[in-house]
Amino acid sequence: MDSKPLSKDSMQSTWRTAPRSEWNISHYLLDALNAHPIDLNKAIPVHSKDEKIPYMPQWYLQRWVLFYSALPLLLHEAYMAYTGRTIGPITAFNFYFIAFNATVIYQVHILRRLGHKYGFLDGDKHARDGVPDVGVAKIVASLYKTTGSRMILSILLSYNKTQRPSQMSWIWLPLEIGVYGIVLDFWFYWYHRLMAKNSTDSIIKTCGTTTYESTPKRPLAETAAPDPKRLAQSPAPSAIPSPPSHRTTTWVSSTTDVSRLIGGFLSHINKP
């Protein structure tokens, strides 16, 4: 791998062909799981934009999700039915955490196989991105942070160790799945808007300091009679950044709406 420091946003991916003496535990873990988007030793077909792409019905994807999500539930049900024992919260977390990540990794394997069979979108413009050199540790950490945090919340809010999966309220399950998707999407929307606001504020602060606050104050007489040469060298009015007037207001109103929605939902389900 290149010894020159890379930007945190760099998409350069050379670690798979680098000497393993430069690897750390994250590299070895990803390689052991074979969680790679492409196989370096296999060709990838390239198609032009005017070629037709294969079609997969939505039901095929839903069937895949239903089948593999049912497997851990069936194992959970069988264990409690045949042993008469319960599964504590910690054991349940580890069991479903492993099952979820195993399904995700298997999905990566399938997508890689399909990519080598059918190619990738915009494959005629650029190759498929791999795991960046600067993002290997982040990818491994996401297995714990993203899936782990969701599993912990699910266990804390809904798990009952004395209840078998078959004893759940299956009538409410479609509604609960829908509400979960809505709340999750709003969370990610709120998070990305927050990150966008922080980035925008940083840009505004930089532009404001450079353009407005750092401009040396000149005497009134000099301002009233500007130098023609200085005017000729100054940028056009359209090139001077103007402070936005609506971005902060939009973000605040959006997060307020999300907070009200989630707060109303939580207050509703917590009613006696």
Tab-separated table of C-alpha atoms in Angstrom:
chain	number	residue	atom	x	y	z
A	1	MET	CA	0.000	0.000	0.000
A	2	ASP	CA	1.153	3.542	-0.672
A	3	SER	CA	3.016	5.074	2.249
A	4	LYS	CA	1.779	8.554	1.341
A	5	PRO	CA	-1.126	9.617	3.586
A	6	LEU	CA	-4.452	9.435	1.791
A	7	SER	CA	-7.452	11.675	2.163
A	8	LYS	CA	-10.211	10.295	4.368
A	9	ASP	CA	-12.482	10.448	1.300
A	10	SER	CA	-10.053	8.594	-0.963
A	11	MET	CA	-11.506	5.625	-2.851
A	12	GLN	CA	-8.106	4.140	-3.682
A	13	SER	CA	-8.141	0.409	-2.972
A	14	THR	CA	-4.755	-1.311	-3.205
A	15	TRP	CA	-4.580	-3.190	0.085
A	16	ARG	CA	-5.656	-6.553	-1.370
A	17	THR	CA	-2.547	-6.711	-3.568
A	18	ALA	CA	-0.220	-5.189	-0.972
A	19	PRO	CA	2.136	-7.325	1.156
A	20	ARG	CA	0.307	-8.903	4.070
A	21	SER	CA	2.968	-7.573	6.408
A	22	GLU	CA	1.198	-4.216	5.996
A	23	TRP	CA	-2.189	-5.632	6.990
A	24	ASN	CA	-3.836	-5.304	10.376
A	25	ILE	CA	-6.595	-7.313	12.009
A	26	SER	CA	-9.308	-5.524	9.990
A	27	HIS	CA	-7.698	-6.535	6.689
A	28	TYR	CA	-7.373	-10.149	7.803
A	29	LEU	CA	-10.982	-10.260	9.012
A	30	LEU	CA	-12.423	-8.921	5.752
A	31	ASP	CA	-10.266	-11.317	3.773
A	32	ALA	CA	-11.248	-14.288	5.953
A	33	LEU	CA	-14.939	-13.457	5.469
A	34	ASN	CA	-14.307	-12.983	1.741
A	35	ALA	CA	-16.389	-9.813	1.958
A	36	HIS	CA	-15.003	-8.350	-1.254
A	37	PRO	CA	-17.163	-6.662	-3.901
A	38	ILE	CA	-15.164	-8.262	-6.742
A	39	ASP	CA	-12.809	-11.171	-7.341
A	40	LEU	CA	-9.466	-9.862	-8.574
A	41	ASN	CA	-8.839	-13.054	-10.567
A	42	LYS	CA	-12.114	-12.998	-12.529
A	43	ALA	CA	-13.170	-10.833	-15.440
A	44	ILE	CA	-16.132	-8.472	-15.199
A	45	PRO	CA	-18.356	-8.037	-18.272
A	46	VAL	CA	-18.742	-4.474	-19.521
A	47	HIS	CA	-21.950	-3.364	-21.237
A	48	SER	CA	-22.853	-0.178	-23.052
A	49	LYS	CA	-25.690	2.091	-22.009
A	50	ASP	CA	-27.955	1.012	-24.871
A	51	GLU	CA	-27.930	-2.677	-23.883
A	52	LYS	CA	-30.840	-4.105	-21.939
A	53	ILE	CA	-30.257	-5.114	-18.337
A	54	PRO	CA	-31.669	-8.256	-16.685
A	55	TYR	CA	-34.907	-7.880	-14.767
A	56	MET	CA	-35.603	-9.384	-11.360
A	57	PRO	CA	-39.156	-9.260	-9.958
A	58	GLN	CA	-39.548	-7.599	-6.581
A	59	TRP	CA	-41.117	-10.746	-5.178
A	60	TYR	CA	-37.858	-12.655	-5.693
A	61	LEU	CA	-36.058	-10.249	-3.397
A	62	GLN	CA	-38.842	-10.348	-0.821
A	63	ARG	CA	-38.821	-14.136	-0.900
A	64	TRP	CA	-35.072	-14.163	-0.294
A	65	VAL	CA	-35.405	-11.833	2.700
A	66	LEU	CA	-38.314	-13.789	4.194
A	67	PHE	CA	-36.501	-17.105	3.870
A	68	TYR	CA	-33.203	-16.092	5.452
A	69	SER	CA	-34.792	-13.945	8.145
A	70	ALA	CA	-36.990	-16.905	9.134
A	71	LEU	CA	-34.035	-19.255	9.710
A	72	PRO	CA	-32.860	-17.789	13.051
A	73	LEU	CA	-36.468	-17.569	14.244
A	74	LEU	CA	-37.010	-21.249	13.457
A	75	LEU	CA	-33.811	-22.210	15.291
A	76	HIS	CA	-34.892	-20.117	18.266
A	77	GLU	CA	-38.314	-21.765	18.255
A	78	ALA	CA	-36.877	-25.277	17.959
A	79	TYR	CA	-34.419	-24.756	20.812
A	80	MET	CA	-37.092	-23.554	23.243
A	81	ALA	CA	-39.608	-26.202	22.138
A	82	TYR	CA	-37.294	-29.209	22.469
A	83	THR	CA	-35.217	-28.164	25.493
A	84	GLY	CA	-37.817	-26.268	27.486
A	85	ARG	CA	-35.183	-23.642	28.268
A	86	THR	CA	-35.333	-19.917	27.715
A	87	ILE	CA	-32.756	-17.754	25.962
A	88	GLY	CA	-31.522	-14.788	27.970
A	89	PRO	CA	-31.078	-11.300	26.496
A	90	ILE	CA	-27.285	-11.555	26.143
A	91	THR	CA	-27.487	-14.935	24.418
A	92	ALA	CA	-30.295	-13.688	22.179
A	93	PHE	CA	-28.242	-10.643	21.204
A	94	ASN	CA	-25.215	-12.721	20.245
A	95	PHE	CA	-27.336	-15.269	18.377
A	96	TYR	CA	-29.253	-12.765	16.265
A	97	PHE	CA	-26.185	-10.563	15.816
A	98	ILE	CA	-24.254	-13.476	14.314
A	99	ALA	CA	-27.245	-14.571	12.221
A	100	PHE	CA	-27.783	-11.065	10.840
A	101	ASN	CA	-24.143	-10.522	9.906
A	102	ALA	CA	-23.855	-14.009	8.417
A	103	THR	CA	-26.797	-13.197	6.144
A	104	VAL	CA	-25.259	-9.857	5.163
A	105	ILE	CA	-21.913	-11.471	4.300
A	106	TYR	CA	-23.667	-14.174	2.288
A	107	GLN	CA	-25.516	-11.438	0.423
A	108	VAL	CA	-22.166	-9.809	-0.421
A	109	HIS	CA	-21.022	-13.141	-1.886
A	110	ILE	CA	-24.163	-13.357	-4.027
A	111	LEU	CA	-23.837	-9.779	-5.255
A	112	ARG	CA	-20.205	-10.388	-6.195
A	113	ARG	CA	-21.185	-13.503	-8.150
A	114	LEU	CA	-23.944	-11.609	-9.957
A	115	GLY	CA	-21.547	-8.752	-10.683
A	116	HIS	CA	-19.117	-11.084	-12.401
A	117	LYS	CA	-21.982	-12.584	-14.389
A	118	TYR	CA	-23.891	-9.463	-15.437
A	119	GLY	CA	-21.442	-6.607	-14.821
A	120	PHE	CA	-22.068	-3.346	-12.963
A	121	LEU	CA	-23.922	-0.151	-13.789
A	122	ASP	CA	-21.662	2.449	-15.454
A	123	GLY	CA	-19.106	-0.296	-15.963
A	124	ASP	CA	-18.174	1.292	-19.287
A	125	LYS	CA	-17.130	4.455	-17.431
A	126	HIS	CA	-15.216	3.145	-14.447
A	127	ALA	CA	-14.434	-0.075	-12.628
A	128	ARG	CA	-16.283	-1.292	-9.549
A	129	ASP	CA	-15.011	0.422	-6.411
A	130	GLY	CA	-13.431	-1.806	-3.802
A	131	VAL	CA	-13.073	-1.287	-0.068
A	132	PRO	CA	-10.872	1.832	0.190
A	133	ASP	CA	-7.488	1.649	1.863
A	134	VAL	CA	-8.645	4.281	4.354
A	135	GLY	CA	-11.986	2.565	5.024
A	136	VAL	CA	-11.093	-1.015	5.942
A	137	ALA	CA	-11.341	-0.425	9.685
A	138	LYS	CA	-14.598	1.525	9.223
A	139	ILE	CA	-16.173	-1.338	7.287
A	140	VAL	CA	-15.279	-3.831	10.013
A	141	ALA	CA	-16.450	-1.466	12.746
A	142	SER	CA	-19.780	-0.994	10.966
A	143	LEU	CA	-20.536	-4.691	11.493
A	144	TYR	CA	-20.488	-3.993	15.205
A	145	LYS	CA	-21.819	-0.446	15.394
A	146	THR	CA	-24.599	-0.550	12.820
A	147	THR	CA	-26.010	-4.031	13.301
A	148	GLY	CA	-25.014	-4.250	16.959
A	149	SER	CA	-26.746	-1.014	17.968
A	150	ARG	CA	-29.973	-2.024	16.231
A	151	MET	CA	-29.888	-5.444	17.831
A	152	ILE	CA	-29.315	-3.982	21.292
A	153	LEU	CA	-32.283	-1.632	20.917
A	154	SER	CA	-34.481	-4.459	19.669
A	155	ILE	CA	-33.527	-6.629	22.642
A	156	LEU	CA	-34.058	-3.829	25.171
A	157	LEU	CA	-37.383	-2.637	23.771
A	158	SER	CA	-39.118	-5.802	22.647
A	159	TYR	CA	-37.441	-9.033	23.750
A	160	ASN	CA	-39.255	-11.337	26.166
A	161	LYS	CA	-37.173	-14.388	27.049
A	162	THR	CA	-40.209	-16.422	28.134
A	163	GLN	CA	-41.951	-15.941	24.782
A	164	ARG	CA	-41.261	-18.169	21.809
A	165	PRO	CA	-41.233	-16.666	18.307
A	166	SER	CA	-44.477	-18.492	17.481
A	167	GLN	CA	-46.160	-16.721	20.411
A	168	MET	CA	-45.493	-13.249	19.060
A	169	SER	CA	-48.345	-11.007	17.965
A	170	TRP	CA	-48.168	-11.809	14.265
A	171	ILE	CA	-51.198	-9.623	13.531
A	172	TRP	CA	-49.275	-6.481	14.465
A	173	LEU	CA	-46.061	-7.596	12.759
A	174	PRO	CA	-46.724	-5.957	9.343
A	175	LEU	CA	-47.503	-2.647	11.055
A	176	GLU	CA	-44.459	-2.895	13.312
A	177	ILE	CA	-42.198	-3.633	10.347
A	178	GLY	CA	-43.618	-0.628	8.496
A	179	VAL	CA	-43.223	1.698	11.474
A	180	TYR	CA	-39.676	0.453	12.010
A	181	GLY	CA	-38.786	1.291	8.410
A	182	ILE	CA	-40.317	4.774	8.702
A	183	VAL	CA	-38.534	5.581	11.970
A	184	LEU	CA	-35.240	4.225	10.631
A	185	ASP	CA	-35.512	6.257	7.423
A	186	PHE	CA	-36.302	9.401	9.404
A	187	TRP	CA	-33.314	8.758	11.638
A	188	PHE	CA	-30.963	8.501	8.684
A	189	TYR	CA	-32.592	11.561	7.083
A	190	TRP	CA	-32.098	13.531	10.292
A	191	TYR	CA	-28.501	12.305	10.641
A	192	HIS	CA	-27.541	13.189	7.070
A	193	ARG	CA	-29.179	16.602	7.317
A	194	LEU	CA	-27.243	17.206	10.523
A	195	MET	CA	-23.978	16.240	8.833
A	196	ALA	CA	-24.838	18.435	5.848
A	197	LYS	CA	-25.579	21.355	8.160
A	198	ASN	CA	-22.261	20.964	9.965
A	199	SER	CA	-20.401	20.900	6.652
A	200	THR	CA	-22.362	23.899	5.384
A	201	ASP	CA	-21.727	25.883	8.558
A	202	SER	CA	-18.014	25.174	8.205
A	203	ILE	CA	-18.047	26.425	4.609
A	204	ILE	CA	-20.126	29.470	5.539
A	205	LYS	CA	-17.763	30.276	8.384
A	206	THR	CA	-14.747	29.991	6.110
A	207	CYS	CA	-16.294	32.067	3.335
A	208	GLY	CA	-17.610	34.626	5.785
A	209	THR	CA	-14.283	35.048	7.524
A	210	THR	CA	-12.403	35.376	4.251
A	211	THR	CA	-14.864	37.504	2.320
A	212	TYR	CA	-16.508	39.742	4.874
A	213	GLU	CA	-14.804	39.753	8.258
A	214	SER	CA	-11.201	39.776	7.004
A	215	THR	CA	-11.747	42.603	4.535
A	216	PRO	CA	-9.636	45.540	5.767
A	217	LYS	CA	-11.709	48.583	6.605
A	218	ARG	CA	-10.799	51.592	4.516
A	219	PRO	CA	-11.354	55.260	5.211
A	220	LEU	CA	-14.645	56.728	4.064
A	221	ALA	CA	-12.949	58.949	1.528
A	222	GLU	CA	-11.256	55.951	-0.079
A	223	THR	CA	-14.540	54.117	-0.133
A	224	ALA	CA	-16.302	57.022	-1.770
A	225	ALA	CA	-13.669	57.298	-4.491
A	226	PRO	CA	-12.445	53.783	-5.311
A	227	ASP	CA	-9.344	53.186	-7.331
A	228	PRO	CA	-10.246	52.213	-10.943
A	229	LYS	CA	-7.368	49.717	-11.062
A	230	ARG	CA	-8.619	48.027	-7.903
A	231	LEU	CA	-12.115	47.800	-9.347
A	232	ALA	CA	-10.754	46.208	-12.512
A	233	GLN	CA	-8.977	43.539	-10.463
A	234	SER	CA	-11.906	42.789	-8.136
A	235	PRO	CA	-14.059	39.717	-8.819
A	236	ALA	CA	-17.409	39.957	-10.484
A	237	PRO	CA	-20.396	40.323	-8.121
A	238	SER	CA	-21.609	36.824	-8.998
A	239	ALA	CA	-18.278	35.334	-7.858
A	240	ILE	CA	-18.616	36.711	-4.318
A	241	PRO	CA	-20.364	34.139	-2.117
A	242	SER	CA	-23.450	35.357	-0.343
A	243	PRO	CA	-24.508	33.941	3.009
A	244	PRO	CA	-27.458	31.554	2.654
A	245	SER	CA	-30.643	32.684	4.294
A	246	HIS	CA	-32.787	29.550	4.317
A	247	ARG	CA	-30.608	26.480	4.935
A	248	THR	CA	-30.567	26.700	8.747
A	249	THR	CA	-34.293	27.387	8.942
A	250	THR	CA	-35.056	24.415	6.710
A	251	TRP	CA	-32.918	22.074	8.787
A	252	VAL	CA	-34.485	23.205	12.068
A	253	SER	CA	-38.015	22.768	10.775
A	254	SER	CA	-37.147	19.321	9.385
A	255	THR	CA	-35.651	18.041	12.628
A	256	THR	CA	-38.555	19.508	14.566
A	257	ASP	CA	-41.038	17.587	12.409
A	258	VAL	CA	-39.064	14.374	12.873
A	259	SER	CA	-38.839	14.885	16.629
A	260	ARG	CA	-42.581	15.514	16.839
A	261	LEU	CA	-43.353	12.393	14.813
A	262	ILE	CA	-41.099	10.125	16.865
A	263	GLY	CA	-42.199	11.741	20.127
A	264	GLY	CA	-45.851	11.292	19.245
A	265	PHE	CA	-45.279	7.670	18.303
A	266	LEU	CA	-43.440	6.915	21.548
A	267	SER	CA	-46.063	8.661	23.665
A	268	HIS	CA	-48.774	6.674	21.890
A	269	ILE	CA	-47.218	3.256	22.500
A	270	ASN	CA	-46.412	4.137	26.121
A	271	LYS	CA	-50.014	4.932	26.997
A	272	PRO	CA	-51.427	2.536	29.652
